[in-house]
Short mmCIF file of N, CA, C and O in Angstrom, two decimals:
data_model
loop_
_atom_site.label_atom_id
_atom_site.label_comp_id
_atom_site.label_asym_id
_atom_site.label_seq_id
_atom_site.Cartn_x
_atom_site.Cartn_y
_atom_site.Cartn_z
N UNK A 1109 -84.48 51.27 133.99
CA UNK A 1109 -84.79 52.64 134.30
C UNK A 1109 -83.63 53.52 133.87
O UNK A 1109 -82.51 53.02 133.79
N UNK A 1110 -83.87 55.06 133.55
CA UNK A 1110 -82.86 55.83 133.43
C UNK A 1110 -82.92 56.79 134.28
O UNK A 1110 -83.82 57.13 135.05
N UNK A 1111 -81.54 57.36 134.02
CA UNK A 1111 -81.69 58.71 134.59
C UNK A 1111 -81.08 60.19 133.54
O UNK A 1111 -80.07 60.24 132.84
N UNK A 1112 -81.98 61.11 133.75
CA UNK A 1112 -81.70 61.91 132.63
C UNK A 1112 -80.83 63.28 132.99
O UNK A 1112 -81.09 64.04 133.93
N UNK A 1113 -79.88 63.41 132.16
CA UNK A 1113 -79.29 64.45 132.12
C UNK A 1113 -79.46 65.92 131.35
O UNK A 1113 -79.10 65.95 130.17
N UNK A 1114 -79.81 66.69 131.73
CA UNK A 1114 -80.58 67.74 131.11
C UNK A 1114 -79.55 69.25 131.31
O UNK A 1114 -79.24 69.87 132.33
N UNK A 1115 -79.22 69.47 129.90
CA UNK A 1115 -78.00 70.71 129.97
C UNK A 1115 -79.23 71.73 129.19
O UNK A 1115 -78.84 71.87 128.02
N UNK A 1116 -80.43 72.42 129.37
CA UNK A 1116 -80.78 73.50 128.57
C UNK A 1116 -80.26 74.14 128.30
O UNK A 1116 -81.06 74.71 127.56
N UNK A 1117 -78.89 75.01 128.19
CA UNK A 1117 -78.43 76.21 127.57
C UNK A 1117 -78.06 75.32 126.22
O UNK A 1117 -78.31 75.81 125.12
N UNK A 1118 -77.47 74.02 126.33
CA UNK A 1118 -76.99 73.40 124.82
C UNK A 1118 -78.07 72.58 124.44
O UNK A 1118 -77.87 71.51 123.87
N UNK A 1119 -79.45 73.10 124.77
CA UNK A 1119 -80.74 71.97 124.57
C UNK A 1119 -80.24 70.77 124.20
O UNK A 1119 -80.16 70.27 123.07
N UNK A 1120 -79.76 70.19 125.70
CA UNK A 1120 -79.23 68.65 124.98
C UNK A 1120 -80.21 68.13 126.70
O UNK A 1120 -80.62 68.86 127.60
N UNK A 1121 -80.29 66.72 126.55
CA UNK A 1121 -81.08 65.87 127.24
C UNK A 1121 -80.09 64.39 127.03
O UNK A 1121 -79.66 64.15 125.90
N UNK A 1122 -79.88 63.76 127.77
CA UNK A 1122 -79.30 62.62 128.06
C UNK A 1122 -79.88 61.72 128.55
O UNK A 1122 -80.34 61.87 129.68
N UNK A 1123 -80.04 60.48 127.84
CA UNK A 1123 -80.82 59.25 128.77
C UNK A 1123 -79.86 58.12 129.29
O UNK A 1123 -79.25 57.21 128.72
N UNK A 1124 -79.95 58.46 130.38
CA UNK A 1124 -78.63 57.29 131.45
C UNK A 1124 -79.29 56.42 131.88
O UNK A 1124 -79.92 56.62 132.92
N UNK A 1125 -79.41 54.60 130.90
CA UNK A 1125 -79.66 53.26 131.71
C UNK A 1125 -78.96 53.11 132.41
O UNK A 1125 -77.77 52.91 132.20
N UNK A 1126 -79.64 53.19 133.65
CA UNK A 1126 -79.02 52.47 135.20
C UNK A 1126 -79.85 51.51 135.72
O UNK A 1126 -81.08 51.50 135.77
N UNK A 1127 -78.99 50.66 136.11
CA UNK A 1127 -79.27 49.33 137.14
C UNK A 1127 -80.76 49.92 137.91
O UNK A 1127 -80.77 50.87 138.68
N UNK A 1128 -81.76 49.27 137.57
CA UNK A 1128 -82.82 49.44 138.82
C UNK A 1128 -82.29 49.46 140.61
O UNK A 1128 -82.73 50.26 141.44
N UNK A 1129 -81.40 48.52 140.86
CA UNK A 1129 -80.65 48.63 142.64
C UNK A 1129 -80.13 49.86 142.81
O UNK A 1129 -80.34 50.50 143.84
N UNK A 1130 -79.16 50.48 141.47
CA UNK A 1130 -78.31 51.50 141.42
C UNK A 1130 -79.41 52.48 141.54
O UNK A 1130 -79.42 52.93 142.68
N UNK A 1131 -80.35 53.00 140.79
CA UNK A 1131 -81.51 53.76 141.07
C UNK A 1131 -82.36 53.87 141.69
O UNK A 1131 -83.01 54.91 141.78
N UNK A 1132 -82.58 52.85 142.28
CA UNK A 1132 -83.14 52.76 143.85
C UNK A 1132 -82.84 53.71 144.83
O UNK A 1132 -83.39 54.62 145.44
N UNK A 1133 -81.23 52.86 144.71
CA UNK A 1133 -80.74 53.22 146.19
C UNK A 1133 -80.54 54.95 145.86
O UNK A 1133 -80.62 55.66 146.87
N UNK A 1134 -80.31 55.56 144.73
CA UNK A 1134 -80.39 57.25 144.74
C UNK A 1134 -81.60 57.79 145.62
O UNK A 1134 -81.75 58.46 146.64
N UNK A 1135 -82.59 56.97 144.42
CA UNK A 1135 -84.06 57.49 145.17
C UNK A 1135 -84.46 57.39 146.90
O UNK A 1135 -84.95 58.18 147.70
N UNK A 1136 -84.10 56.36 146.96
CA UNK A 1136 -83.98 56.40 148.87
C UNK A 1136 -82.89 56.97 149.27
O UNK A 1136 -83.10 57.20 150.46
N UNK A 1137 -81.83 57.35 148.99
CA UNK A 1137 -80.82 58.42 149.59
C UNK A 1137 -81.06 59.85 149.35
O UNK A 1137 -80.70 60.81 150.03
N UNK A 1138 -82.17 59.79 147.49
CA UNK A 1138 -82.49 61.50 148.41
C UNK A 1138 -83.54 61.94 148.86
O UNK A 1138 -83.67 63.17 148.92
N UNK A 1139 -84.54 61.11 149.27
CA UNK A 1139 -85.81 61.11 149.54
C UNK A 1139 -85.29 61.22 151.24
O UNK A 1139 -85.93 61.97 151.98
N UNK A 1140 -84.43 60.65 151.65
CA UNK A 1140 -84.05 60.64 152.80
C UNK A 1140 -83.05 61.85 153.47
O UNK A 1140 -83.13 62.24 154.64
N UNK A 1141 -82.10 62.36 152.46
CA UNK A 1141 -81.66 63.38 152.67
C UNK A 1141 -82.56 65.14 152.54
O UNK A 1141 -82.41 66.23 153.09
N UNK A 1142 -83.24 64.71 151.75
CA UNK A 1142 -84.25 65.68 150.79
C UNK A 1142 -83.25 67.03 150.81
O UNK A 1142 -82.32 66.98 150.01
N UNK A 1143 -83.32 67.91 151.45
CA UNK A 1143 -82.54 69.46 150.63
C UNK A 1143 -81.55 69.13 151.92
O UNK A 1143 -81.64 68.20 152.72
N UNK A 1144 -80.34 70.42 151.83
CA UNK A 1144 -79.39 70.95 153.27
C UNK A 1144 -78.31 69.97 152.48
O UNK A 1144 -78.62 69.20 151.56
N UNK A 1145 -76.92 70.17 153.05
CA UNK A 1145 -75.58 70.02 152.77
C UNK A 1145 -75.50 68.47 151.89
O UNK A 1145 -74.89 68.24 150.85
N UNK A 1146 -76.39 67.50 152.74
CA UNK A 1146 -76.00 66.14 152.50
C UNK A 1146 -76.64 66.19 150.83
O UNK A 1146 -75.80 65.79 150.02
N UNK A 1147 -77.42 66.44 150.46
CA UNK A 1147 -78.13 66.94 149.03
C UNK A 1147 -77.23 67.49 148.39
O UNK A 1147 -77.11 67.09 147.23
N UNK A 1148 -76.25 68.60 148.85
CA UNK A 1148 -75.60 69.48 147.56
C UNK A 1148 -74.40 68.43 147.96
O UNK A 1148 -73.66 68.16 147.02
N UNK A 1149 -74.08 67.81 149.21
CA UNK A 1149 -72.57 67.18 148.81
C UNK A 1149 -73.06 66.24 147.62
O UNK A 1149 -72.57 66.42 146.50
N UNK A 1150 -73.97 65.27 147.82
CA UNK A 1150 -74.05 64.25 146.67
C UNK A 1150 -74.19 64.69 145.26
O UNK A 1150 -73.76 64.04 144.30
N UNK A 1151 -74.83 65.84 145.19
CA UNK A 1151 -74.96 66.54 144.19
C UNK A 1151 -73.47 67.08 143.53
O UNK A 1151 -73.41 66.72 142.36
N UNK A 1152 -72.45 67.70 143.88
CA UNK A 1152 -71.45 67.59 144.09
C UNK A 1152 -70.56 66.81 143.55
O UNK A 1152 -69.83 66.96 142.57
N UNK A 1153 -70.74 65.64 144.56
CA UNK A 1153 -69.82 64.32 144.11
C UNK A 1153 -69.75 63.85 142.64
O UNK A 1153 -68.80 63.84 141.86
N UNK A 1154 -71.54 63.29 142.42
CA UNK A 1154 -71.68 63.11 141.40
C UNK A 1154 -71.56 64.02 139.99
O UNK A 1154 -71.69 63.40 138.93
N UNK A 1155 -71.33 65.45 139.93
CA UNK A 1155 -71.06 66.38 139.16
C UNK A 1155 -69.67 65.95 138.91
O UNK A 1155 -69.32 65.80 137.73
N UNK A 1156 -68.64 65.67 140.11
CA UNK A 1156 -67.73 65.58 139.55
C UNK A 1156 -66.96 63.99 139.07
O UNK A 1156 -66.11 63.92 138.19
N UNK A 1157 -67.37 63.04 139.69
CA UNK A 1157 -67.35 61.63 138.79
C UNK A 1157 -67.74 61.62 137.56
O UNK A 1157 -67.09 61.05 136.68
N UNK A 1158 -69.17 62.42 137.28
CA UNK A 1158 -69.24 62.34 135.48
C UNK A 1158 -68.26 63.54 135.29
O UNK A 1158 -67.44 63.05 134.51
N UNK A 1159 -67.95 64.52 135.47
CA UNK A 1159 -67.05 65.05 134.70
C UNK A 1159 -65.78 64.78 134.92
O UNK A 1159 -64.96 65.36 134.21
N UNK A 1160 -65.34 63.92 135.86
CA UNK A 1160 -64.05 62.55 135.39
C UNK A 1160 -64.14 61.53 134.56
O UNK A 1160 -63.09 60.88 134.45
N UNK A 1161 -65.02 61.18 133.96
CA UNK A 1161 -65.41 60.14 133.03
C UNK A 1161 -65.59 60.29 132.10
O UNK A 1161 -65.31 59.42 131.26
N UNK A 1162 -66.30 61.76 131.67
CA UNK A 1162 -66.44 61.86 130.29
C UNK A 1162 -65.52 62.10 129.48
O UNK A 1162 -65.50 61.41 128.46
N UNK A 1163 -64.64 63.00 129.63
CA UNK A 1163 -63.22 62.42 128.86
C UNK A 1163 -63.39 61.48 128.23
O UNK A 1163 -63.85 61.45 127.08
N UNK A 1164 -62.99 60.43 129.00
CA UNK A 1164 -63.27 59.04 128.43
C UNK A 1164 -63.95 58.67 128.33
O UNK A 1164 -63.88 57.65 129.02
N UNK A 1165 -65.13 58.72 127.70
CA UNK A 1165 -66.31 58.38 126.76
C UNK A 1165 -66.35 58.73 125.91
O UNK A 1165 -66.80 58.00 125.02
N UNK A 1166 -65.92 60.08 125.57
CA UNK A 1166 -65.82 61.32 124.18
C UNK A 1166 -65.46 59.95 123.62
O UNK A 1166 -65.16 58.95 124.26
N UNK A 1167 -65.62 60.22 121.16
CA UNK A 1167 -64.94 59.65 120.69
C UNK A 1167 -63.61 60.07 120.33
O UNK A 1167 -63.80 61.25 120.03
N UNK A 1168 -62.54 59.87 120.19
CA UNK A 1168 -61.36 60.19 119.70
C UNK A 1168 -61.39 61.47 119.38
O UNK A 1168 -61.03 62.47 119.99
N UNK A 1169 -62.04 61.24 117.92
CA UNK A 1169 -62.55 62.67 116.79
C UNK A 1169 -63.11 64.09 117.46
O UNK A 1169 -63.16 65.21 116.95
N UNK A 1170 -63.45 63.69 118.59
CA UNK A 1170 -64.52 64.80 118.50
C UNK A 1170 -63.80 65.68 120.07
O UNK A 1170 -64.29 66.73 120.48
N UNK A 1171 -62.40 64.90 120.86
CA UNK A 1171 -62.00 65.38 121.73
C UNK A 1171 -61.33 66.87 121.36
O UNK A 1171 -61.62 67.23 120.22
N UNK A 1172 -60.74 67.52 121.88
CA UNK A 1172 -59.91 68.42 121.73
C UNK A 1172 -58.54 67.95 121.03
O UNK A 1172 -58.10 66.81 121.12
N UNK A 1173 -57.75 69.33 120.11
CA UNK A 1173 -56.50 68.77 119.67
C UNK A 1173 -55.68 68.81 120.53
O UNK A 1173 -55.86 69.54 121.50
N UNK A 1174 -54.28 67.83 120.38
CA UNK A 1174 -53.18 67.73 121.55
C UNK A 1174 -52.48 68.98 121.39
O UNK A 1174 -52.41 69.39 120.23
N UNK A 1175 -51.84 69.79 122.44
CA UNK A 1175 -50.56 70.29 122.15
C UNK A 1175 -49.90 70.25 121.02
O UNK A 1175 -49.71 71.23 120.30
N UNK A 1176 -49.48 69.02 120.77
CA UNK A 1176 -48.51 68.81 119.90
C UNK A 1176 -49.30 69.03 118.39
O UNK A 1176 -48.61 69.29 117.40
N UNK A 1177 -50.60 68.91 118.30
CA UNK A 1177 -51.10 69.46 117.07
C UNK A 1177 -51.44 70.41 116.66
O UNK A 1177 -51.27 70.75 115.49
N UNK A 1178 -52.07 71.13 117.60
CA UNK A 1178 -51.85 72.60 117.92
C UNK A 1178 -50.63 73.05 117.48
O UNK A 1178 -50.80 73.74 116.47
N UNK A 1179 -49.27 72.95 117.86
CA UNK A 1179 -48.31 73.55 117.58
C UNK A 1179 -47.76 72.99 116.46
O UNK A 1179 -46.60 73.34 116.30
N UNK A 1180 -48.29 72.04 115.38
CA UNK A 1180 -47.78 71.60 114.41
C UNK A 1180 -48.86 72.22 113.27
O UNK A 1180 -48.64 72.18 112.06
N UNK A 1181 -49.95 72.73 113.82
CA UNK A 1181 -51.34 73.13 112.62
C UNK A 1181 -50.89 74.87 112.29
O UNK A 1181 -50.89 75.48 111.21
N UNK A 1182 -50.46 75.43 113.93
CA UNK A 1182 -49.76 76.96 113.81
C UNK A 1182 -48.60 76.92 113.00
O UNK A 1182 -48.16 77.91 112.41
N UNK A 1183 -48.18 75.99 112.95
CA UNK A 1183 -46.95 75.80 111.84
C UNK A 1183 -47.21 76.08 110.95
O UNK A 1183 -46.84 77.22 110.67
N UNK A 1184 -47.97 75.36 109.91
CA UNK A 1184 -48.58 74.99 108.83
C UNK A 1184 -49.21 76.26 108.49
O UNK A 1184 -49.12 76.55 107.30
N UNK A 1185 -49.88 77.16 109.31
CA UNK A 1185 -50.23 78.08 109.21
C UNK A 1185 -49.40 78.98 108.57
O UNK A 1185 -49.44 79.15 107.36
N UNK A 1186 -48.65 79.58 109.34
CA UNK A 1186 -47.46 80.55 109.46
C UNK A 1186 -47.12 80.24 107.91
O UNK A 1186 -47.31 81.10 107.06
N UNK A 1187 -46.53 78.75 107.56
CA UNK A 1187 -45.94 78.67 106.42
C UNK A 1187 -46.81 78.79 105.00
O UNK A 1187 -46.37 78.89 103.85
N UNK A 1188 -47.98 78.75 105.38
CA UNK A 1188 -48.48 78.21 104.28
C UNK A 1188 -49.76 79.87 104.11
O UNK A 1188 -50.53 80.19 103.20
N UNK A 1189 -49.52 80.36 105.11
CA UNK A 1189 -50.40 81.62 105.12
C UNK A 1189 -51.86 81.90 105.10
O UNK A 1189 -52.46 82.93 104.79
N UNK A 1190 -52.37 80.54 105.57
CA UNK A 1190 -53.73 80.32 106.17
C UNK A 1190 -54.62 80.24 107.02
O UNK A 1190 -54.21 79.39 107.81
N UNK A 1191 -55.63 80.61 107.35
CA UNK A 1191 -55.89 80.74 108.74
C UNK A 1191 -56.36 79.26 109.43
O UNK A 1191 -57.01 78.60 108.63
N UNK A 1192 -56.22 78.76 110.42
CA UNK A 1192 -56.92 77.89 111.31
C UNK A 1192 -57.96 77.84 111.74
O UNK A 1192 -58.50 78.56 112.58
N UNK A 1193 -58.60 76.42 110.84
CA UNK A 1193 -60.39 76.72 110.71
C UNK A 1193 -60.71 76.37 111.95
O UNK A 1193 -59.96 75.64 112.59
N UNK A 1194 -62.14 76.96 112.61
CA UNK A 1194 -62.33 76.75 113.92
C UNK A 1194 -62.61 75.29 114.46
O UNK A 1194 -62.21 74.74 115.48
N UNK A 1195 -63.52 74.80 113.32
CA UNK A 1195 -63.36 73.27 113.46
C UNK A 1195 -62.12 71.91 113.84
O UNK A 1195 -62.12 70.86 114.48
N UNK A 1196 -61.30 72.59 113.12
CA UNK A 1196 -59.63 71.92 113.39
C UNK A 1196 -59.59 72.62 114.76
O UNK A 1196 -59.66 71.92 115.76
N UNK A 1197 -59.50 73.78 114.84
CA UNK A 1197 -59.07 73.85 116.79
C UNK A 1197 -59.66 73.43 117.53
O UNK A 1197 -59.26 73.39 118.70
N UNK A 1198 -60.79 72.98 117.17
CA UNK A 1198 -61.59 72.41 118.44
C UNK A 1198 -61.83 70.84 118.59
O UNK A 1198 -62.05 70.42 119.73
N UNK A 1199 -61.81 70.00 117.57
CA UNK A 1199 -61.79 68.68 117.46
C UNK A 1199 -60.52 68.28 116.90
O UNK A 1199 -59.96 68.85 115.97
N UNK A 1200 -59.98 66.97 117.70
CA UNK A 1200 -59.42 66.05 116.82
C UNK A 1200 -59.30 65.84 115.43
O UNK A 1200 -58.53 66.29 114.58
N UNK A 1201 -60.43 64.89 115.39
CA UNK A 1201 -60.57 64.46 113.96
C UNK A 1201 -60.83 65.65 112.57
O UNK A 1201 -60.87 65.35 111.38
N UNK A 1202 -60.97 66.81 113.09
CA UNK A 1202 -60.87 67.87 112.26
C UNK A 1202 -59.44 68.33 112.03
O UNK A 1202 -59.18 68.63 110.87
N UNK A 1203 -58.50 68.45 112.90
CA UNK A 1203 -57.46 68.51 112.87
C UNK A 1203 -56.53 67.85 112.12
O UNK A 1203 -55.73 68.25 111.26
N UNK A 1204 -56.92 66.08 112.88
CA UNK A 1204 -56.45 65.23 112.08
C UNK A 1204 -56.33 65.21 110.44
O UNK A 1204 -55.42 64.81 109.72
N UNK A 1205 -57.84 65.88 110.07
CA UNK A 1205 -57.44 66.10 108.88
C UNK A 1205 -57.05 66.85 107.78
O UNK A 1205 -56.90 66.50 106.61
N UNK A 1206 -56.82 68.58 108.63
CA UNK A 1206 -56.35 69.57 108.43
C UNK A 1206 -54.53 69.57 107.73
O UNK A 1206 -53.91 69.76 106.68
N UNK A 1207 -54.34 69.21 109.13
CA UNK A 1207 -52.37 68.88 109.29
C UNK A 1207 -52.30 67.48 107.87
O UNK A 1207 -51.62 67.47 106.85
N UNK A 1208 -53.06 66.68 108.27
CA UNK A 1208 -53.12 65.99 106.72
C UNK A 1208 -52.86 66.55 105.58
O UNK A 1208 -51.73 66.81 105.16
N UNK A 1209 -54.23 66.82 104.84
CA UNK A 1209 -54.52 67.74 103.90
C UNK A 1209 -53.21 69.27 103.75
O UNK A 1209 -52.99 69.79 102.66
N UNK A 1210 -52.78 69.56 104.58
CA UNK A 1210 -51.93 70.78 104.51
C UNK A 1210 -50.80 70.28 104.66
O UNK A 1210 -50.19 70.78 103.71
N UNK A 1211 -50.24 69.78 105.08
CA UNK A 1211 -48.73 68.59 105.32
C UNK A 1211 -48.29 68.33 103.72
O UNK A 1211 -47.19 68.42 103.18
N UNK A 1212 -49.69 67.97 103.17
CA UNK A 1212 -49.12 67.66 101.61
C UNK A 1212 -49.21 68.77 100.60
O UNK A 1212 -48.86 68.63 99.42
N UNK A 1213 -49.72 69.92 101.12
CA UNK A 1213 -49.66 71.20 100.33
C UNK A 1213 -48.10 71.64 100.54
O UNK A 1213 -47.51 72.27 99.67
N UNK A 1214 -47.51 71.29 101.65
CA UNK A 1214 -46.52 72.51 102.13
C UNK A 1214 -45.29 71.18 101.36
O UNK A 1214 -44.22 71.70 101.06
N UNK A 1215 -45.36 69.93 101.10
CA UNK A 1215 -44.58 69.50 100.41
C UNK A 1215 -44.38 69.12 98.53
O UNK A 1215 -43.67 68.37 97.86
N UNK A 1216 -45.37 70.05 98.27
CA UNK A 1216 -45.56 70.01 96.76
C UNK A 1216 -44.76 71.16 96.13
O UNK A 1216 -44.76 71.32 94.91
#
C-alpha cells in the first residue's frame, strides 16, 4: 500500500510504499482520533519528520550550493564579469559545473 503526498501549488503527487502494519496502524489512529488537537498534533509531527529527512534523500546535484561555493562562484563573477546563472544558485550540480567551467576561463 501507499501513501500519497500531494503538493498542488508545484502539481507534484508522491507515491509513498509503506509497510501494510505501518499503514494500518495510521488508519486506526486517525479514524480514532478523527479531527481536534490529537489530529493536527500528528499531522504536525509527521510534517516535520519528512521535512527532517528529506534533506537526505535529495540527490547531491540537485541540493542547494554550500557557502563555500557560493562565495567562490561570486568570485568568479566579480573577476570574470558575469552574471550568476540562476540554475548554478540554486543546485549543486549546476554549480558544480559552473565554478568548473569558469575556474578554467579565469586561468587561461
Amino acid at each position: 500500500m501507499s501513501l500519497f503526498l500531494i503538493a498542488p501549488d508545484l502539481d507534484l503527487t508522491l507515491e509513498v510504499p509503506i509497510p501494510p502494519d505501518s499503514l494500518d496502524a495510521i488508519s486506526r489512529y486517525l479514524a480514532a482520533v478523527k479531527d481536534g488537537w490529537e489530529h493536527e498534533n500528528f499531522c504536525k509531527r509527521l510534517s516535520e519528520e519528512i521535512g527532517r529527512v528529506l534533506p537526505d534523500v535529495i540527490d547531491w546535484k540537485l541540493k542547494p550550493p554550500t557557502k563555500a561555493q557560493m562565495a567562490f562562484a561570486r568570485s568568479l563573477c566579480r573577476q570574470l564579469d558575469i552574471p550568476l546563472p540562476t540554475d548554478a544558485a540554486t543546485m549543486r550540480g549546476a554549480m558544480h559545473r559552473f565554478i568548473e567551467l569558469n575556474s578554467l576561463r579565469l586561468r587561461d
